[in-house]
Coordinates of C-alpha atoms and ligand atoms in Angstrom, one line a residue:
X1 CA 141.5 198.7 156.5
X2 CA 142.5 196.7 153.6
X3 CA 142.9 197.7 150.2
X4 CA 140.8 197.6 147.9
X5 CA 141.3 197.3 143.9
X6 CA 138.7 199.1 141.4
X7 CA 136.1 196.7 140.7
X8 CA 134.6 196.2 137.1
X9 CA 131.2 194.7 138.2
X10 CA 129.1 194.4 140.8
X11 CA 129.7 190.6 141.0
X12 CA 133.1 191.9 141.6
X13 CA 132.6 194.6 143.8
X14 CA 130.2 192.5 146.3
X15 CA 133.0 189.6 145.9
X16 CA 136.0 192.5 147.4
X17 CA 133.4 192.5 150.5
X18 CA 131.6 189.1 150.3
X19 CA 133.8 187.2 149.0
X20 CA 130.6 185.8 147.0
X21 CA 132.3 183.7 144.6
X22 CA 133.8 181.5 147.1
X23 CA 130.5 180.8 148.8
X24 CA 129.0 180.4 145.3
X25 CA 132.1 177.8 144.8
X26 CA 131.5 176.1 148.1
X27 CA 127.4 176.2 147.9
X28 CA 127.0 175.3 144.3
X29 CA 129.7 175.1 141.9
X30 CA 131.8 173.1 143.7
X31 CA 128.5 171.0 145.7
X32 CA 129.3 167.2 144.5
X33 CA 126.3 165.2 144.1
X34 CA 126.1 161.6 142.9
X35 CA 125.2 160.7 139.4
X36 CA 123.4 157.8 140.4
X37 CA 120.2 159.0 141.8
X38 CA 116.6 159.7 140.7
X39 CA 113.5 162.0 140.8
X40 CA 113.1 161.2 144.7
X41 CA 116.0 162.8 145.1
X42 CA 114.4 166.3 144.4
X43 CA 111.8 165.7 146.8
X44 CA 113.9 167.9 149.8
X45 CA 113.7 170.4 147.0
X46 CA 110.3 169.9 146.6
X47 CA 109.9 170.2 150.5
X48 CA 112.0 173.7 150.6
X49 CA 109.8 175.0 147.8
X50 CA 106.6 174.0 149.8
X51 CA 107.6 175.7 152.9
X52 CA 108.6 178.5 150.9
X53 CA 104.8 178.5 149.4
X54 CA 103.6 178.3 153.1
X55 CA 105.4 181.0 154.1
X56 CA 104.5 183.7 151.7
X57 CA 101.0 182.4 151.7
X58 CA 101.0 182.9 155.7
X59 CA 102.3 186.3 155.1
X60 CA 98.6 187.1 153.1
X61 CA 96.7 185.5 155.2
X62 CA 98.0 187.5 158.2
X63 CA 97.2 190.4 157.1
X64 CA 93.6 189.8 157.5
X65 CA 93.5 187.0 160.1
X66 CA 92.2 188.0 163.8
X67 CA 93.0 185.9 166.6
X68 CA 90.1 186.2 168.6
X69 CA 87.7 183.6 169.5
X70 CA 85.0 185.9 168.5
X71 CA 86.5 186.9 165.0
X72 CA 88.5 184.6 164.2
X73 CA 86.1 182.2 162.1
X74 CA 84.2 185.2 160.2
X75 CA 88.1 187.1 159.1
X76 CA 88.8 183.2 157.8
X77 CA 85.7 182.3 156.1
X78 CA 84.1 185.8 155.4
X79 CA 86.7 188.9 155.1
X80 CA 89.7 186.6 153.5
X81 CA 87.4 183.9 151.5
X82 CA 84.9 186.7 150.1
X83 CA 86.0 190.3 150.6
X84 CA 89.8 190.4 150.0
X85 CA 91.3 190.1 146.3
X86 CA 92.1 186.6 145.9
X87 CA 92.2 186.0 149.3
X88 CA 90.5 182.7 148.7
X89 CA 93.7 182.2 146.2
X90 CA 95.9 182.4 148.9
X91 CA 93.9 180.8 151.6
X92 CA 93.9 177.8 149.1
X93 CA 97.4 177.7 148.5
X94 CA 98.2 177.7 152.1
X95 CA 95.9 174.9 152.8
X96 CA 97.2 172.7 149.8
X97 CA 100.3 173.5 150.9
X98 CA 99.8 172.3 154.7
X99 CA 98.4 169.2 153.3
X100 CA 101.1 168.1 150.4
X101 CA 103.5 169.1 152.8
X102 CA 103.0 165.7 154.6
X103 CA 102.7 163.5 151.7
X104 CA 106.3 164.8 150.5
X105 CA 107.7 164.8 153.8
X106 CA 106.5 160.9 153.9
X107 CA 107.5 160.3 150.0
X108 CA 110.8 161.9 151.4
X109 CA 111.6 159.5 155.1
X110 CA 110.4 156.8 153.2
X111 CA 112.6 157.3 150.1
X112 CA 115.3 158.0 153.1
X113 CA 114.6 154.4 154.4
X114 CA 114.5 152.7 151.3
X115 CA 117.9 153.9 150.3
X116 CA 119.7 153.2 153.7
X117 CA 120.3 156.9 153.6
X118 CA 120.5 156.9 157.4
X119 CA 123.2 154.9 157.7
X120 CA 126.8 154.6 158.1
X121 CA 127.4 158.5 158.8
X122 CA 124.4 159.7 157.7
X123 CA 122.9 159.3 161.4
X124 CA 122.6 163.6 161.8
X125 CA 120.9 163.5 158.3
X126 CA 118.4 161.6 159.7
X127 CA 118.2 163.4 163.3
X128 CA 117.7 166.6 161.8
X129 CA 115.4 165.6 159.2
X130 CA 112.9 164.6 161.9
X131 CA 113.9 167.4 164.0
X132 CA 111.8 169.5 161.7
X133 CA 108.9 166.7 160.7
X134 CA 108.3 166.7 164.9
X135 CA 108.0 170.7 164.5
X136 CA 105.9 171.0 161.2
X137 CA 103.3 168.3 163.1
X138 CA 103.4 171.2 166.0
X139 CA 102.6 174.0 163.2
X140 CA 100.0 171.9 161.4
X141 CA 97.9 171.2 164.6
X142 CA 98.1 175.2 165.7
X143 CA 97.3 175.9 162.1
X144 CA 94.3 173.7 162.8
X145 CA 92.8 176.2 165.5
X146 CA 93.2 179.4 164.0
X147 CA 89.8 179.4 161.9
X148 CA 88.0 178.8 165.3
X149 CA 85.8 176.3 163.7
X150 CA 84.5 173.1 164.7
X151 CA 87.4 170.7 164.0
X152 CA 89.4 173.7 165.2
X153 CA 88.1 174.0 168.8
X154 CA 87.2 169.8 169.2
X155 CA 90.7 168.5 168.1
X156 CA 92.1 171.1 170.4
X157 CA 90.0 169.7 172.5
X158 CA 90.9 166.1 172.3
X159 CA 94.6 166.7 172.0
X160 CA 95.2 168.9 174.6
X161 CA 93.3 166.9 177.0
X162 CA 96.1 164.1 175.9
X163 CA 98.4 166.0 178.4
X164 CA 96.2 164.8 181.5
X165 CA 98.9 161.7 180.9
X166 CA 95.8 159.0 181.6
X167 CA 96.4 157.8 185.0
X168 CA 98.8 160.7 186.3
X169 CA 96.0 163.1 185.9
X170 CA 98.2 166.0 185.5
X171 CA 95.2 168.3 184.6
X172 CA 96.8 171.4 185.6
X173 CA 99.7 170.6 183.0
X174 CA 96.2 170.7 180.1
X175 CA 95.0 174.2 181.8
X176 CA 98.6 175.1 181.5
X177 CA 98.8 174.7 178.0
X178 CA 95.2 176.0 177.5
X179 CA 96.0 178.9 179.7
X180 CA 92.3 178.2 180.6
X181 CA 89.9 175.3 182.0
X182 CA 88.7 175.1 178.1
X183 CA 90.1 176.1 175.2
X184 CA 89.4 180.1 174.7
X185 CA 90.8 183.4 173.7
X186 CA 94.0 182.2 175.4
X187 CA 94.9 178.9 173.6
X188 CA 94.0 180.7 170.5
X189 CA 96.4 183.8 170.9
X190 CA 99.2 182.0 172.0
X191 CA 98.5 178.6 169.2
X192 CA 98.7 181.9 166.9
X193 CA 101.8 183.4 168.8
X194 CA 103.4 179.6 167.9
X195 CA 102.2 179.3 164.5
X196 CA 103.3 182.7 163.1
X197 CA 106.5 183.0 164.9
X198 CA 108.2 180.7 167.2
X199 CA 107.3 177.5 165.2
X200 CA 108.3 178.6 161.5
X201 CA 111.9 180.4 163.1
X202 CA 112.4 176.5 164.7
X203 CA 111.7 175.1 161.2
X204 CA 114.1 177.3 159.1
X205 CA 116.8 177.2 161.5
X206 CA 116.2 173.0 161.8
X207 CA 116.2 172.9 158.1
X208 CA 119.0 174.9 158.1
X209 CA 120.7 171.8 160.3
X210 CA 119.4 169.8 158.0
X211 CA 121.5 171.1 154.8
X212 CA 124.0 171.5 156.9
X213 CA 124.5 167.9 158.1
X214 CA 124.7 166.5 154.6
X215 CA 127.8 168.4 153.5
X216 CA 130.5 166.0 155.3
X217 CA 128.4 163.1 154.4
X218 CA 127.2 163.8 150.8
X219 CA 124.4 162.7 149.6
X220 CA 123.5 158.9 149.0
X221 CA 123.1 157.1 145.6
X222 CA 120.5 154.4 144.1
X223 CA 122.7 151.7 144.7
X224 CA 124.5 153.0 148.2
X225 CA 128.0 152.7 146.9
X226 CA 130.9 154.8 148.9
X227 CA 133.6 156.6 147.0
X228 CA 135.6 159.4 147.2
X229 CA 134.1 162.7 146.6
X230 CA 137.1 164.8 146.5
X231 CA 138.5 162.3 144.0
X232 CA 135.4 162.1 141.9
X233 CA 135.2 165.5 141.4
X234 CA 138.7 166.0 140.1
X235 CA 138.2 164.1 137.5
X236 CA 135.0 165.9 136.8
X237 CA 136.8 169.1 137.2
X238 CA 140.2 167.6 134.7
X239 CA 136.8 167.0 132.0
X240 CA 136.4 163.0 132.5
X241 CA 132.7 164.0 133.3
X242 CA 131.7 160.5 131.6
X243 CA 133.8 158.6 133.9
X244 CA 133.1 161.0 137.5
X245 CA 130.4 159.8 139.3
X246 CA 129.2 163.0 140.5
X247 CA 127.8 166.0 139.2
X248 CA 128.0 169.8 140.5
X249 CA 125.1 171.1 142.4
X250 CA 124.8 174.4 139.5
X251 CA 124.1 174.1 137.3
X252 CA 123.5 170.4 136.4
X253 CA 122.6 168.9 139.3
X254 CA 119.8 171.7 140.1
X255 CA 118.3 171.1 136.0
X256 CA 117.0 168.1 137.4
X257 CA 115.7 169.9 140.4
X258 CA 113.9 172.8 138.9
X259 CA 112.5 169.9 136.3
X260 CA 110.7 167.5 139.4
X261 CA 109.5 170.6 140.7
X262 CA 107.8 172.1 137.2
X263 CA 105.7 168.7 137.3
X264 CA 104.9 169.1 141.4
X265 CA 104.0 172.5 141.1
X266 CA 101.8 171.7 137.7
X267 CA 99.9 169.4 139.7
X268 CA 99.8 172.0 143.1
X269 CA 98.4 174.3 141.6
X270 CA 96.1 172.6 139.4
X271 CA 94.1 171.2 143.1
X272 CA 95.1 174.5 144.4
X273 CA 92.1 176.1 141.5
X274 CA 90.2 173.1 141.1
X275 CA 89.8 170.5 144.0
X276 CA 90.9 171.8 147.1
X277 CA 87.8 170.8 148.7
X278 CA 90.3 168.1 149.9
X279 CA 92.4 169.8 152.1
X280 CA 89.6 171.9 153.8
X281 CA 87.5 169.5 156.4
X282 CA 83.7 170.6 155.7
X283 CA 83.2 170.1 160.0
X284 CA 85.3 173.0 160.1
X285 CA 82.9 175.4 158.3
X286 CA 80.4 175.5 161.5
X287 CA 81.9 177.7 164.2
X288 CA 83.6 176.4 166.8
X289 CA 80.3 175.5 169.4
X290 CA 82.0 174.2 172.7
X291 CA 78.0 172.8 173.4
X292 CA 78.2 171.0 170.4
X293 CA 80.5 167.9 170.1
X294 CA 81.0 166.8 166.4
X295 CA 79.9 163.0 165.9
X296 CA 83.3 162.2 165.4
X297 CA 86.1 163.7 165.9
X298 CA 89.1 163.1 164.0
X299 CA 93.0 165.2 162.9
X300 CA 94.0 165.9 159.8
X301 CA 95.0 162.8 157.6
X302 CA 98.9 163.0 157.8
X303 CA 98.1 162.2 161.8
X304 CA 95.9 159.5 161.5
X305 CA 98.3 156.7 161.7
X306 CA 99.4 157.5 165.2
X307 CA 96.1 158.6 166.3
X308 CA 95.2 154.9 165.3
X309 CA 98.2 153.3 167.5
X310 CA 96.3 155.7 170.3
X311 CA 93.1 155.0 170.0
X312 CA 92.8 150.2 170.1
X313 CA 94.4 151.0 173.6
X314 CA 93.2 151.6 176.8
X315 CA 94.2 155.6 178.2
X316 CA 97.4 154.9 179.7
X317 CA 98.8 152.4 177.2
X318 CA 97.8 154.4 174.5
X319 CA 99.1 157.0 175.4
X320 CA 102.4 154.9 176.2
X321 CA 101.8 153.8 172.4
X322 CA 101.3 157.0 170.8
X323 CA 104.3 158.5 172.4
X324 CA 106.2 155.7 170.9
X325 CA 105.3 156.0 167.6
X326 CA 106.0 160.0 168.0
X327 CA 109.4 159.2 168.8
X328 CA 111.0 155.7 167.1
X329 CA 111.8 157.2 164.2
X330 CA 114.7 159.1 165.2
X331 CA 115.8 156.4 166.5
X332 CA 116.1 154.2 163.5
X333 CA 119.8 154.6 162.2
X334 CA 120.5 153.2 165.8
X335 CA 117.8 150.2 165.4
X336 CA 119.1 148.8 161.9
X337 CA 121.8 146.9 163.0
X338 CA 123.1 145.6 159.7
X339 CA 126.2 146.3 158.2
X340 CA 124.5 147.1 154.9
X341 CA 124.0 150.4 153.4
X342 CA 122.1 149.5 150.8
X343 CA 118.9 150.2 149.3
X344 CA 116.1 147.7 150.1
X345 CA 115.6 145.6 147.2
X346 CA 119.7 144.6 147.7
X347 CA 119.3 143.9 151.1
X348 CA 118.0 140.6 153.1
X349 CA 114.9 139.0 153.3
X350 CA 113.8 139.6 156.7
X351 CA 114.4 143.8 156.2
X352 CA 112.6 143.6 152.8
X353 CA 109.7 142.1 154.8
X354 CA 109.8 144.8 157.2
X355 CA 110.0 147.6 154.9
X356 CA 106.9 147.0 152.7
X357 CA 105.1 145.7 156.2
X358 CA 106.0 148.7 158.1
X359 CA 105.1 151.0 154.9
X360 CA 101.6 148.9 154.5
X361 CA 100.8 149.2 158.2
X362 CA 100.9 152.5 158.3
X363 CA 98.8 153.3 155.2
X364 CA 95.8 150.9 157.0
X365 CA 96.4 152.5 159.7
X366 CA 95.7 155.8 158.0
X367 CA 92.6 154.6 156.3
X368 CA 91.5 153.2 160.0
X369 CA 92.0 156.3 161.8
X370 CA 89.4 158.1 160.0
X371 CA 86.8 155.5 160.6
X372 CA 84.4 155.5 163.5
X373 CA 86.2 153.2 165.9
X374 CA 83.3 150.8 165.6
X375 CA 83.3 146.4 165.1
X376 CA 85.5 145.3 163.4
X377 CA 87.9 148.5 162.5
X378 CA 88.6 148.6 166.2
X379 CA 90.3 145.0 166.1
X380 CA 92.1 146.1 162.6
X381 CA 93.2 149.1 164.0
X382 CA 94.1 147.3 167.3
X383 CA 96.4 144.6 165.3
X384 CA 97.5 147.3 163.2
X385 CA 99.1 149.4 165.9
X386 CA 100.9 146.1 167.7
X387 CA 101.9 145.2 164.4
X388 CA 103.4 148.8 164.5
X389 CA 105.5 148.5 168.2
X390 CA 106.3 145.2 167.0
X391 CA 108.5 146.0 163.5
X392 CA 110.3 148.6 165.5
X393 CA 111.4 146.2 168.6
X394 CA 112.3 143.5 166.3
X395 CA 114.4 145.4 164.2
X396 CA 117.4 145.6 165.7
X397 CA 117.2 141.5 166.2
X398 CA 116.5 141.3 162.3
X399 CA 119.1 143.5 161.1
X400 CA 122.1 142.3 163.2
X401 CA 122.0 138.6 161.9
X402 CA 121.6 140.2 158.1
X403 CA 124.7 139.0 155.8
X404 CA 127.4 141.9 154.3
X405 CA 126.6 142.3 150.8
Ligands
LIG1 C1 110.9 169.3 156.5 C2 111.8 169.7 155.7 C3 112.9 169.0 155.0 C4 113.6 169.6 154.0 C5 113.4 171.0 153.4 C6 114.6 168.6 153.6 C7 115.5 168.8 152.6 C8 116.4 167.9 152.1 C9 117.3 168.1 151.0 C10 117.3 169.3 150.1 C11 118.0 166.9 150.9 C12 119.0 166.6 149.8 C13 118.4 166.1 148.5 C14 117.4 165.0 148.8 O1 117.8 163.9 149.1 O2 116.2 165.2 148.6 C15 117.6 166.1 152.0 C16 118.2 164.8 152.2 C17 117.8 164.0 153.2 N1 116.8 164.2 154.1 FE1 115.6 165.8 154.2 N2 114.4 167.4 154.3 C18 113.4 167.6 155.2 C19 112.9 166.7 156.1 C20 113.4 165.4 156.3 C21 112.8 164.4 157.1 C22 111.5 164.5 157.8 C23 113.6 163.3 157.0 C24 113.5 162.0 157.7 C25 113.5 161.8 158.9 C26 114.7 163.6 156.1 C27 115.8 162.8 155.8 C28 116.7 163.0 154.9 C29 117.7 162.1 154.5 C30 118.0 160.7 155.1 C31 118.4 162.7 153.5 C32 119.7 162.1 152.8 C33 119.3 161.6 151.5 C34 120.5 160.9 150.8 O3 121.6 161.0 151.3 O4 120.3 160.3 149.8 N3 114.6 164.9 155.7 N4 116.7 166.7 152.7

């Protein structure tokens, strides 16, 4: 066994065993970040903190939750919103949560595109970052059905049935999933089984990826300029802080951090007490009533734009549509040809174009998706989602003929 010296704190004594100040060094001290960057930066902080809110949130609401078709809507909108001490506090939280979840994730991909933040070795960034967007759409739409209302039970509905495949009318592969003809007790134990367990484990350990892939690569700056880290942070270290071009992790780095995130959670909470209302749909305060089909049935906002690329189509091609738009996006360090790693407003015309389309598109796509698809939001919605398929296949065209900067 080795030897080990008196120790005079408990930093100290952890640090014989641990050997805590090295991973302190490694995680934080010694974490070199760029200089150059801004408030959009904090958002993956912003995104850990929300999960983070999620989670302990969850943890309340479990405690009362019961996943059973016949109890499940009255321990929701009874026991936890009337009976238990600030149960409705929580319940709020995790709903406000689920929703601004999405809008930083978005504020986050978008802020990843505008940058160039996926290129140029930054590919596994990028992968792993959607790894867990893909799994956080999987949580949100089992989150959906635990309150057994009637969003819950219709939307099940509806996007189950998706897995008939159109014209392959696998239907055994949508009682499969159901674990029943319609959805019932089944779906709902094991949507619960997924969204308590399995589902948050696959997110941590995908964000987990996620830190982990932007150590070799660092993290990208305003303008997308490359230097040397290790040299950078010498100088740093030999007190030329002016000159360095990066900062450590702790405890400057993180000051700008904690600040972005005292103005998010400022405004969280302040709809988490006072307007809510919009991140609980009012449908889902009727039981669920599988005789009853809602007038129109629609998913939560942050799916609406590729419900819309689903929904011009005819079944099988909008199907074929939808599961495109599920899946370009991790494909998009591999579709920008260009040899540019720069943010957008520095790079040609034709990308610029594509960026703010792309970014337009999918907001009026948004807005369409919770529309009735009636008249004229049909052919918007229809033009909308070609527009869509078309950015991404002519990407790799526009991008390859763009000029080095
Ligand atoms: C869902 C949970 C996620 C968490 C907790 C998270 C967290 C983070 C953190 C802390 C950073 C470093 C600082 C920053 O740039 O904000 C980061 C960087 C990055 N993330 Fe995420 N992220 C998540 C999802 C995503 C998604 C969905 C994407 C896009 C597909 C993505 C793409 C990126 C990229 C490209 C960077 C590098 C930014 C740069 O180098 O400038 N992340 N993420």
């Amino acid at each position: 066994m080795a030897k080990f010296e008196k120790a005079n704190s408990v930093e100290e004594w952890l640090d014989q065993r641990l050997a805590i100040r090295k991973v302190k060094k490694v995680m934080a001290y010694e974490y070199w970040i760029p200089k150059d960057i801004n408030f959009l930066w904090a958002m993956g902080m912003v995104l850990a903190a929300t999960f983070g809110l999620l989670l302990v949130s969850g943890i309340f609401l479990l405690m009362y939750y019961k996943p059973d078709t016949k109890l499940a809507f009255d321990s929701v909108n009874y026991t936890i919103m009337t009976e238990v001490h600030f149960g409705w506090l929580w319940r709020h939280i995790h709903a406000v949560a689920a929703s601004f979840v999405f809008v930083i994730i978005y504020i986050h991909m978008f802020t990843g595109i505008y940058y160039g933040s996926y290129k140029k070795g930054r590919e596994m960034i990028w992968i792993t970052g959607m790894l867990p967007f893909v799994t956080f759409s999987a949580e949100a739409f089992s989150g959906y059905l635990l309150p057994w209302g009637q969003m819950s039970y219709w939307a099940g509905m509806v996007i189950t049935n998706l897995f008939n495949l159109g014209g392959l009318e696998t239907d055994w592969l949508v009682t499969w999933i159901r674990g029943d003809f319609s959805p019932n007790d089944a779906m709902l134990t094991r949507f619960f089984m997924l969204h308590v367990v399995l589902l948050p484990l696959v997110i941590i350990v995908l964000i987990g990826l996620h830190f982990a892939a932007l150590r070799i690569p660092h993290v990208n700056n305003q303008e997308g300029e490359e230097f040397d880290f290790e040299e950078e942070a010498e100088k740093y270290k030999a007190g030329k802080k002016k000159e360095s071009k990066v900062i450590p992790f702790q405890p400057v780095f993180i000051s700008k951090d904690v600040f972005v995130l005292g103005i998010y959670l400022t405004i969280f909470f302040y709809l988490v007490f006072y307007h809510y209302g919009f991140a609980l749909d009012p449908v889902n305060l009727d039981p669920a009533d599988p005789l009853k089909t809602p007038k129109h049935i629609y998913p939560e906002w942050y799916f609406l734009w590729s419900y819309e690329i689903l929904r011009p189509f005819s079944v099988n091609i909008g199907l074929i549509a939808f599961g495109f738009a599920q899946v370009i996006f991790f494909f998009l360090p591999f579709l920008d040809r260009s040899p540019n790693a720069k943010p957008v407003h520095k790079r040609g015309l034709a990308f610029k174009l594509w960026f703010w389309i792309l970014l337009i598109d999918m907001i009026v796509l948004t807005v369409l998706g919770k529309l009735p698809p009636e008249g004229i939001f049909t052919q918007i919605g229809l033009v909308g989602a070609i527009l869509f398929i078309v950015l991404f296949l002519i990407l790799p065209v526009i991008t390859k003929k763009e000029k080095r900067v």
